[in-house]
Amino acid sequence: MSSSVIPSPPPVTLPVKGSDRTFPVRRVYCVGRNYAAHAVEMGHDPSREVPFFFQKNPDNLVAGGKPFPYPVMSQNVHHEVECYVALKNGGVDIGIDQALDCIYGYGVAVDFTRRDIQDEAKAKSRPWEMAKAFDHSAPVSAIAPAAEIGHPDHGAITLVRNDVRVQNGDLSQMIWKTPEIIAELSRYVRLAAGDIILTGTPAGVGPVERGDRIFCAIEGVGELAFEVI
Ligand code: MN
């Protein structure tokens, strides 16, 4: 017997590669401008300023290669392929040298962005949520456990749109490395098991259209393929 006044929202879980067990999601954080070439293409200084963060909602994550429905309220939706980390524990003020111990595994994500809404938000100094945290805004691969793949700090990260490779970078080009991201983020918020962090996108972001076929890969981590409908 439940005491809830409404039905409980379904729990959000992600598949784990090579397992029938799942990873329950608590929060979703994202890092902005973490590859110099992408910072430059967006008109920003690529120097090593302190990283900044924003969030998506756990139920914005879509696993299993399901199609990405082109969202309402935008005419300019951009793809951003990113490596994500899934935490198995957390804390506050995590040291850089302790950060890797917090990681359960890694995966491939797309941080879909309503660029027109984001541009307006930037111009008017408004929040980014409606540009970033919309329904279905983060297709993700299954999680590859670090116990199996280690902690990748280099390897090609690519996004192919309709057989054209449009994003092409390397994890080694991240301005802030994964342990530094975890350490810095844990100065602002308590991190915990179930948290997901998207670690930024390399250069080559651009618009998608209905009918597009998207294929993403991160060397040593995994692949992600889906259609835009
Ligand atoms: Mn992004």
PDB file of C-alpha atoms and ligand atoms in Angstrom:
ATOM      1  CA  MET A   1       0.000   0.000   0.000  1.00  0.00           C
ATOM      2  CA  SER A   2       1.394   3.393  -1.026  1.00  0.00           C
ATOM      3  CA  SER A   3       0.882   6.699   0.755  1.00  0.00           C
ATOM      4  CA  SER A   4       1.690   8.813  -2.333  1.00  0.00           C
ATOM      5  CA  VAL A   5      -1.082  11.175  -3.406  1.00  0.00           C
ATOM      6  CA  ILE A   6      -0.111  10.677  -7.071  1.00  0.00           C
ATOM      7  CA  PRO A   7       1.575   7.750  -8.837  1.00  0.00           C
ATOM      8  CA  SER A   8       5.351   7.748  -8.260  1.00  0.00           C
ATOM      9  CA  PRO A   9       7.315   8.956 -11.311  1.00  0.00           C
ATOM     10  CA  PRO A  10       9.123   6.038 -12.930  1.00  0.00           C
ATOM     11  CA  PRO A  11      12.754   5.699 -11.791  1.00  0.00           C
ATOM     12  CA  VAL A  12      15.383   6.679 -14.368  1.00  0.00           C
ATOM     13  CA  THR A  13      17.968   3.986 -15.014  1.00  0.00           C
ATOM     14  CA  LEU A  14      20.664   3.475 -17.628  1.00  0.00           C
ATOM     15  CA  PRO A  15      21.777   0.156 -19.097  1.00  0.00           C
ATOM     16  CA  VAL A  16      25.219  -1.208 -18.238  1.00  0.00           C
ATOM     17  CA  LYS A  17      27.186  -2.700 -21.097  1.00  0.00           C
ATOM     18  CA  GLY A  18      27.595  -6.459 -20.823  1.00  0.00           C
ATOM     19  CA  SER A  19      25.171  -6.747 -17.900  1.00  0.00           C
ATOM     20  CA  ASP A  20      21.446  -7.057 -17.283  1.00  0.00           C
ATOM     21  CA  ARG A  21      21.806  -4.824 -14.200  1.00  0.00           C
ATOM     22  CA  THR A  22      21.008  -1.105 -14.431  1.00  0.00           C
ATOM     23  CA  PHE A  23      22.455   2.174 -13.161  1.00  0.00           C
ATOM     24  CA  PRO A  24      19.960   4.419 -11.300  1.00  0.00           C
ATOM     25  CA  VAL A  25      20.338   8.135 -12.093  1.00  0.00           C
ATOM     26  CA  ARG A  26      20.222  10.822  -9.393  1.00  0.00           C
ATOM     27  CA  ARG A  27      21.306  14.084 -11.092  1.00  0.00           C
ATOM     28  CA  VAL A  28      22.724  15.157 -14.470  1.00  0.00           C
ATOM     29  CA  TYR A  29      25.459  17.801 -14.667  1.00  0.00           C
ATOM     30  CA  CYS A  30      27.112  19.206 -17.785  1.00  0.00           C
ATOM     31  CA  VAL A  31      30.339  21.150 -18.316  1.00  0.00           C
ATOM     32  CA  GLY A  32      30.379  24.140 -20.673  1.00  0.00           C
ATOM     33  CA  ARG A  33      33.145  24.953 -23.174  1.00  0.00           C
ATOM     34  CA  ASN A  34      35.619  22.241 -22.252  1.00  0.00           C
ATOM     35  CA  TYR A  35      37.393  21.882 -25.601  1.00  0.00           C
ATOM     36  CA  ALA A  36      39.358  24.907 -26.821  1.00  0.00           C
ATOM     37  CA  ALA A  37      38.334  24.557 -30.476  1.00  0.00           C
ATOM     38  CA  HIS A  38      34.638  24.477 -29.504  1.00  0.00           C
ATOM     39  CA  ALA A  39      35.041  27.534 -27.250  1.00  0.00           C
ATOM     40  CA  VAL A  40      36.578  29.368 -30.204  1.00  0.00           C
ATOM     41  CA  GLU A  41      33.799  28.319 -32.622  1.00  0.00           C
ATOM     42  CA  MET A  42      31.240  29.679 -30.137  1.00  0.00           C
ATOM     43  CA  GLY A  43      33.098  33.007 -29.954  1.00  0.00           C
ATOM     44  CA  HIS A  44      34.744  32.568 -26.564  1.00  0.00           C
ATOM     45  CA  ASP A  45      38.247  32.738 -25.141  1.00  0.00           C
ATOM     46  CA  PRO A  46      39.657  29.188 -24.967  1.00  0.00           C
ATOM     47  CA  SER A  47      41.916  29.957 -21.988  1.00  0.00           C
ATOM     48  CA  ARG A  48      41.730  27.814 -18.894  1.00  0.00           C
ATOM     49  CA  GLU A  49      39.098  29.694 -16.913  1.00  0.00           C
ATOM     50  CA  VAL A  50      37.411  27.863 -14.044  1.00  0.00           C
ATOM     51  CA  PRO A  51      34.907  25.423 -15.566  1.00  0.00           C
ATOM     52  CA  PHE A  52      31.192  26.248 -15.376  1.00  0.00           C
ATOM     53  CA  PHE A  53      28.307  23.865 -15.011  1.00  0.00           C
ATOM     54  CA  PHE A  54      24.648  23.505 -15.876  1.00  0.00           C
ATOM     55  CA  GLN A  55      22.146  20.680 -15.501  1.00  0.00           C
ATOM     56  CA  LYS A  56      19.725  18.536 -17.372  1.00  0.00           C
ATOM     57  CA  ASN A  57      16.992  16.456 -15.777  1.00  0.00           C
ATOM     58  CA  PRO A  58      17.485  12.729 -15.179  1.00  0.00           C
ATOM     59  CA  ASP A  59      14.477  11.879 -17.337  1.00  0.00           C
ATOM     60  CA  ASN A  60      15.962  13.872 -20.248  1.00  0.00           C
ATOM     61  CA  LEU A  61      18.353  10.914 -20.716  1.00  0.00           C
ATOM     62  CA  VAL A  62      17.266   8.506 -23.442  1.00  0.00           C
ATOM     63  CA  ALA A  63      19.108   5.214 -23.798  1.00  0.00           C
ATOM     64  CA  GLY A  64      18.744   2.340 -26.203  1.00  0.00           C
ATOM     65  CA  GLY A  65      19.130   4.178 -29.517  1.00  0.00           C
ATOM     66  CA  LYS A  66      15.549   5.446 -29.472  1.00  0.00           C
ATOM     67  CA  PRO A  67      14.826   8.191 -32.045  1.00  0.00           C
ATOM     68  CA  PHE A  68      15.335  11.823 -30.999  1.00  0.00           C
ATOM     69  CA  PRO A  69      12.093  13.745 -31.580  1.00  0.00           C
ATOM     70  CA  TYR A  70      12.890  17.218 -32.931  1.00  0.00           C
ATOM     71  CA  PRO A  71      11.726  19.500 -30.101  1.00  0.00           C
ATOM     72  CA  VAL A  72       9.086  22.180 -30.219  1.00  0.00           C
ATOM     73  CA  MET A  73       9.978  25.856 -29.638  1.00  0.00           C
ATOM     74  CA  SER A  74      13.187  25.809 -31.695  1.00  0.00           C
ATOM     75  CA  GLN A  75      14.296  26.079 -35.310  1.00  0.00           C
ATOM     76  CA  ASN A  76      17.989  25.532 -34.558  1.00  0.00           C
ATOM     77  CA  VAL A  77      18.775  22.394 -32.551  1.00  0.00           C
ATOM     78  CA  HIS A  78      22.476  21.539 -32.348  1.00  0.00           C
ATOM     79  CA  HIS A  79      24.231  18.249 -31.610  1.00  0.00           C
ATOM     80  CA  GLU A  80      27.107  18.146 -29.104  1.00  0.00           C
ATOM     81  CA  VAL A  81      28.756  14.734 -28.691  1.00  0.00           C
ATOM     82  CA  GLU A  82      30.230  14.277 -25.219  1.00  0.00           C
ATOM     83  CA  CYS A  83      31.836  11.655 -23.003  1.00  0.00           C
ATOM     84  CA  TYR A  84      29.849  11.183 -19.793  1.00  0.00           C
ATOM     85  CA  VAL A  85      30.918   9.745 -16.460  1.00  0.00           C
ATOM     86  CA  ALA A  86      28.628   7.859 -14.070  1.00  0.00           C
ATOM     87  CA  LEU A  87      29.461   8.145 -10.363  1.00  0.00           C
ATOM     88  CA  LYS A  88      29.335   5.286  -7.871  1.00  0.00           C
ATOM     89  CA  ASN A  89      30.043   7.572  -4.916  1.00  0.00           C
ATOM     90  CA  GLY A  90      30.642  11.248  -4.259  1.00  0.00           C
ATOM     91  CA  GLY A  91      31.084  13.794  -1.491  1.00  0.00           C
ATOM     92  CA  VAL A  92      32.102  17.422  -1.132  1.00  0.00           C
ATOM     93  CA  ASP A  93      35.538  18.904  -1.826  1.00  0.00           C
ATOM     94  CA  ILE A  94      36.715  15.723  -3.491  1.00  0.00           C
ATOM     95  CA  GLY A  95      40.448  15.804  -4.154  1.00  0.00           C
ATOM     96  CA  ILE A  96      41.685  15.496  -7.738  1.00  0.00           C
ATOM     97  CA  ASP A  97      43.614  12.391  -6.725  1.00  0.00           C
ATOM     98  CA  GLN A  98      40.467  10.803  -5.210  1.00  0.00           C
ATOM     99  CA  ALA A  99      38.141  11.678  -8.074  1.00  0.00           C
ATOM    100  CA  LEU A 100      38.673   8.598 -10.232  1.00  0.00           C
ATOM    101  CA  ASP A 101      37.618   6.419  -7.292  1.00  0.00           C
ATOM    102  CA  CYS A 102      34.130   7.982  -7.577  1.00  0.00           C
ATOM    103  CA  ILE A 103      33.605   6.787 -11.152  1.00  0.00           C
ATOM    104  CA  TYR A 104      31.554   3.700 -11.944  1.00  0.00           C
ATOM    105  CA  GLY A 105      31.893   4.000 -15.697  1.00  0.00           C
ATOM    106  CA  TYR A 106      31.789   6.020 -18.905  1.00  0.00           C
ATOM    107  CA  GLY A 107      29.501   6.439 -21.880  1.00  0.00           C
ATOM    108  CA  VAL A 108      28.661   8.406 -25.017  1.00  0.00           C
ATOM    109  CA  ALA A 109      26.063  11.190 -24.874  1.00  0.00           C
ATOM    110  CA  VAL A 110      24.668  13.944 -27.058  1.00  0.00           C
ATOM    111  CA  ASP A 111      23.944  17.253 -25.304  1.00  0.00           C
ATOM    112  CA  PHE A 112      21.191  18.492 -27.642  1.00  0.00           C
ATOM    113  CA  THR A 113      20.831  22.258 -27.446  1.00  0.00           C
ATOM    114  CA  ARG A 114      18.132  24.615 -28.679  1.00  0.00           C
ATOM    115  CA  ARG A 115      20.791  27.049 -29.920  1.00  0.00           C
ATOM    116  CA  ASP A 116      18.322  29.802 -30.787  1.00  0.00           C
ATOM    117  CA  ILE A 117      16.906  29.776 -27.264  1.00  0.00           C
ATOM    118  CA  GLN A 118      20.401  29.570 -25.783  1.00  0.00           C
ATOM    119  CA  ASP A 119      21.584  32.544 -27.874  1.00  0.00           C
ATOM    120  CA  GLU A 120      18.631  34.596 -26.654  1.00  0.00           C
ATOM    121  CA  ALA A 121      19.275  33.510 -23.050  1.00  0.00           C
ATOM    122  CA  LYS A 122      22.921  34.525 -23.313  1.00  0.00           C
ATOM    123  CA  ALA A 123      22.030  37.900 -24.829  1.00  0.00           C
ATOM    124  CA  LYS A 124      19.462  38.627 -22.110  1.00  0.00           C
ATOM    125  CA  SER A 125      21.452  37.058 -19.220  1.00  0.00           C
ATOM    126  CA  ARG A 126      18.696  34.524 -18.649  1.00  0.00           C
ATOM    127  CA  PRO A 127      18.986  30.880 -17.478  1.00  0.00           C
ATOM    128  CA  TRP A 128      19.788  28.084 -19.942  1.00  0.00           C
ATOM    129  CA  GLU A 129      17.320  25.390 -18.852  1.00  0.00           C
ATOM    130  CA  MET A 130      14.859  25.785 -21.726  1.00  0.00           C
ATOM    131  CA  ALA A 131      17.798  25.550 -24.152  1.00  0.00           C
ATOM    132  CA  LYS A 132      19.353  22.493 -22.542  1.00  0.00           C
ATOM    133  CA  ALA A 133      17.044  20.547 -20.225  1.00  0.00           C
ATOM    134  CA  PHE A 134      14.171  19.724 -22.573  1.00  0.00           C
ATOM    135  CA  ASP A 135      12.462  16.380 -23.094  1.00  0.00           C
ATOM    136  CA  HIS A 136      14.635  13.739 -24.813  1.00  0.00           C
ATOM    137  CA  SER A 137      17.573  16.211 -24.891  1.00  0.00           C
ATOM    138  CA  ALA A 138      20.293  13.707 -24.006  1.00  0.00           C
ATOM    139  CA  PRO A 139      20.508  10.444 -25.956  1.00  0.00           C
ATOM    140  CA  VAL A 140      23.052   8.196 -24.211  1.00  0.00           C
ATOM    141  CA  SER A 141      24.811   4.882 -24.734  1.00  0.00           C
ATOM    142  CA  ALA A 142      24.971   2.145 -22.139  1.00  0.00           C
ATOM    143  CA  ILE A 143      27.575   2.669 -19.411  1.00  0.00           C
ATOM    144  CA  ALA A 144      30.910   0.916 -19.892  1.00  0.00           C
ATOM    145  CA  PRO A 145      32.213   0.051 -16.398  1.00  0.00           C
ATOM    146  CA  ALA A 146      35.628   1.479 -15.508  1.00  0.00           C
ATOM    147  CA  ALA A 147      36.404  -1.943 -14.073  1.00  0.00           C
ATOM    148  CA  GLU A 148      36.477  -3.133 -17.674  1.00  0.00           C
ATOM    149  CA  ILE A 149      37.680  -0.170 -19.748  1.00  0.00           C
ATOM    150  CA  GLY A 150      39.788   1.741 -17.212  1.00  0.00           C
ATOM    151  CA  HIS A 151      39.723   5.549 -17.130  1.00  0.00           C
ATOM    152  CA  PRO A 152      40.113   6.843 -20.701  1.00  0.00           C
ATOM    153  CA  ASP A 153      41.994  10.169 -20.930  1.00  0.00           C
ATOM    154  CA  HIS A 154      42.595  10.055 -24.682  1.00  0.00           C
ATOM    155  CA  GLY A 155      40.883   8.578 -27.735  1.00  0.00           C
ATOM    156  CA  ALA A 156      38.899   9.883 -30.689  1.00  0.00           C
ATOM    157  CA  ILE A 157      35.458  11.393 -30.005  1.00  0.00           C
ATOM    158  CA  THR A 158      33.375  11.750 -33.155  1.00  0.00           C
ATOM    159  CA  LEU A 159      29.874  12.495 -34.412  1.00  0.00           C
ATOM    160  CA  VAL A 160      28.801  11.442 -37.897  1.00  0.00           C
ATOM    161  CA  ARG A 161      25.685  13.065 -39.381  1.00  0.00           C
ATOM    162  CA  ASN A 162      24.302  11.250 -42.435  1.00  0.00           C
ATOM    163  CA  ASP A 163      27.695   9.671 -43.194  1.00  0.00           C
ATOM    164  CA  VAL A 164      29.585  12.971 -42.836  1.00  0.00           C
ATOM    165  CA  ARG A 165      31.986  13.241 -39.895  1.00  0.00           C
ATOM    166  CA  VAL A 166      31.117  16.668 -38.478  1.00  0.00           C
ATOM    167  CA  GLN A 167      32.607  16.456 -34.979  1.00  0.00           C
ATOM    168  CA  ASN A 168      36.065  15.043 -34.608  1.00  0.00           C
ATOM    169  CA  GLY A 169      38.150  15.543 -31.480  1.00  0.00           C
ATOM    170  CA  ASP A 170      40.124  13.661 -28.872  1.00  0.00           C
ATOM    171  CA  LEU A 171      39.460  13.241 -25.158  1.00  0.00           C
ATOM    172  CA  SER A 172      43.016  14.476 -24.572  1.00  0.00           C
ATOM    173  CA  GLN A 173      41.860  17.926 -25.812  1.00  0.00           C
ATOM    174  CA  MET A 174      39.622  18.474 -22.774  1.00  0.00           C
ATOM    175  CA  ILE A 175      40.667  21.731 -21.075  1.00  0.00           C
ATOM    176  CA  TRP A 176      39.548  20.373 -17.680  1.00  0.00           C
ATOM    177  CA  LYS A 177      40.255  16.674 -17.218  1.00  0.00           C
ATOM    178  CA  THR A 178      37.648  14.367 -15.703  1.00  0.00           C
ATOM    179  CA  PRO A 179      39.222  14.272 -12.192  1.00  0.00           C
ATOM    180  CA  GLU A 180      39.467  18.087 -12.189  1.00  0.00           C
ATOM    181  CA  ILE A 181      35.807  18.389 -13.245  1.00  0.00           C
ATOM    182  CA  ILE A 182      34.670  16.115 -10.404  1.00  0.00           C
ATOM    183  CA  ALA A 183      36.852  17.963  -7.879  1.00  0.00           C
ATOM    184  CA  GLU A 184      35.628  21.401  -8.975  1.00  0.00           C
ATOM    185  CA  LEU A 185      31.937  20.442  -9.209  1.00  0.00           C
ATOM    186  CA  SER A 186      32.103  18.925  -5.708  1.00  0.00           C
ATOM    187  CA  ARG A 187      33.085  22.350  -4.358  1.00  0.00           C
ATOM    188  CA  TYR A 188      29.634  23.631  -5.404  1.00  0.00           C
ATOM    189  CA  VAL A 189      27.380  20.648  -4.689  1.00  0.00           C
ATOM    190  CA  ARG A 190      27.543  17.323  -2.890  1.00  0.00           C
ATOM    191  CA  LEU A 191      28.054  14.640  -5.505  1.00  0.00           C
ATOM    192  CA  ALA A 192      26.640  11.175  -4.926  1.00  0.00           C
ATOM    193  CA  ALA A 193      26.185   7.731  -6.406  1.00  0.00           C
ATOM    194  CA  GLY A 194      23.913   7.978  -9.431  1.00  0.00           C
ATOM    195  CA  ASP A 195      25.192  11.334 -10.659  1.00  0.00           C
ATOM    196  CA  ILE A 196      25.994  11.697 -14.363  1.00  0.00           C
ATOM    197  CA  ILE A 197      28.412  14.339 -15.692  1.00  0.00           C
ATOM    198  CA  LEU A 198      28.670  15.267 -19.372  1.00  0.00           C
ATOM    199  CA  THR A 199      32.229  16.487 -19.908  1.00  0.00           C
ATOM    200  CA  GLY A 200      31.898  18.900 -22.846  1.00  0.00           C
ATOM    201  CA  THR A 201      31.954  18.763 -26.635  1.00  0.00           C
ATOM    202  CA  PRO A 202      34.726  19.094 -29.220  1.00  0.00           C
ATOM    203  CA  ALA A 203      34.450  21.449 -32.198  1.00  0.00           C
ATOM    204  CA  GLY A 204      32.038  20.890 -35.070  1.00  0.00           C
ATOM    205  CA  VAL A 205      28.673  21.370 -33.383  1.00  0.00           C
ATOM    206  CA  GLY A 206      25.857  22.097 -35.809  1.00  0.00           C
ATOM    207  CA  PRO A 207      22.167  21.755 -36.569  1.00  0.00           C
ATOM    208  CA  VAL A 208      20.188  18.553 -37.028  1.00  0.00           C
ATOM    209  CA  GLU A 209      17.072  18.051 -39.137  1.00  0.00           C
ATOM    210  CA  ARG A 210      14.275  15.518 -39.063  1.00  0.00           C
ATOM    211  CA  GLY A 211      15.385  12.385 -40.917  1.00  0.00           C
ATOM    212  CA  ASP A 212      19.054  12.704 -39.911  1.00  0.00           C
ATOM    213  CA  ARG A 213      20.975   9.581 -38.949  1.00  0.00           C
ATOM    214  CA  ILE A 214      23.394  10.299 -36.100  1.00  0.00           C
ATOM    215  CA  PHE A 215      26.295   8.035 -35.179  1.00  0.00           C
ATOM    216  CA  CYS A 216      28.659   8.845 -32.304  1.00  0.00           C
ATOM    217  CA  ALA A 217      31.722   7.002 -31.095  1.00  0.00           C
ATOM    218  CA  ILE A 218      34.328   7.443 -28.394  1.00  0.00           C
ATOM    219  CA  GLU A 219      37.375   5.246 -28.792  1.00  0.00           C
ATOM    220  CA  GLY A 220      37.648   2.846 -25.866  1.00  0.00           C
ATOM    221  CA  VAL A 221      34.226   3.858 -24.467  1.00  0.00           C
ATOM    222  CA  GLY A 222      31.416   2.985 -26.866  1.00  0.00           C
ATOM    223  CA  GLU A 223      29.046   3.989 -29.630  1.00  0.00           C
ATOM    224  CA  LEU A 224      25.613   5.588 -29.953  1.00  0.00           C
ATOM    225  CA  ALA A 225      23.343   5.633 -33.014  1.00  0.00           C
ATOM    226  CA  PHE A 226      19.850   7.042 -33.473  1.00  0.00           C
ATOM    227  CA  GLU A 227      17.581   8.930 -35.871  1.00  0.00           C
ATOM    228  CA  VAL A 228      16.104  12.426 -35.642  1.00  0.00           C
ATOM    229  CA  ILE A 229      12.348  12.299 -36.216  1.00  0.00           C
TER     230      ILE A 229
HETATM  231 MN    MN B   1      27.588  20.501 -24.107  1.00  0.00          MN
END
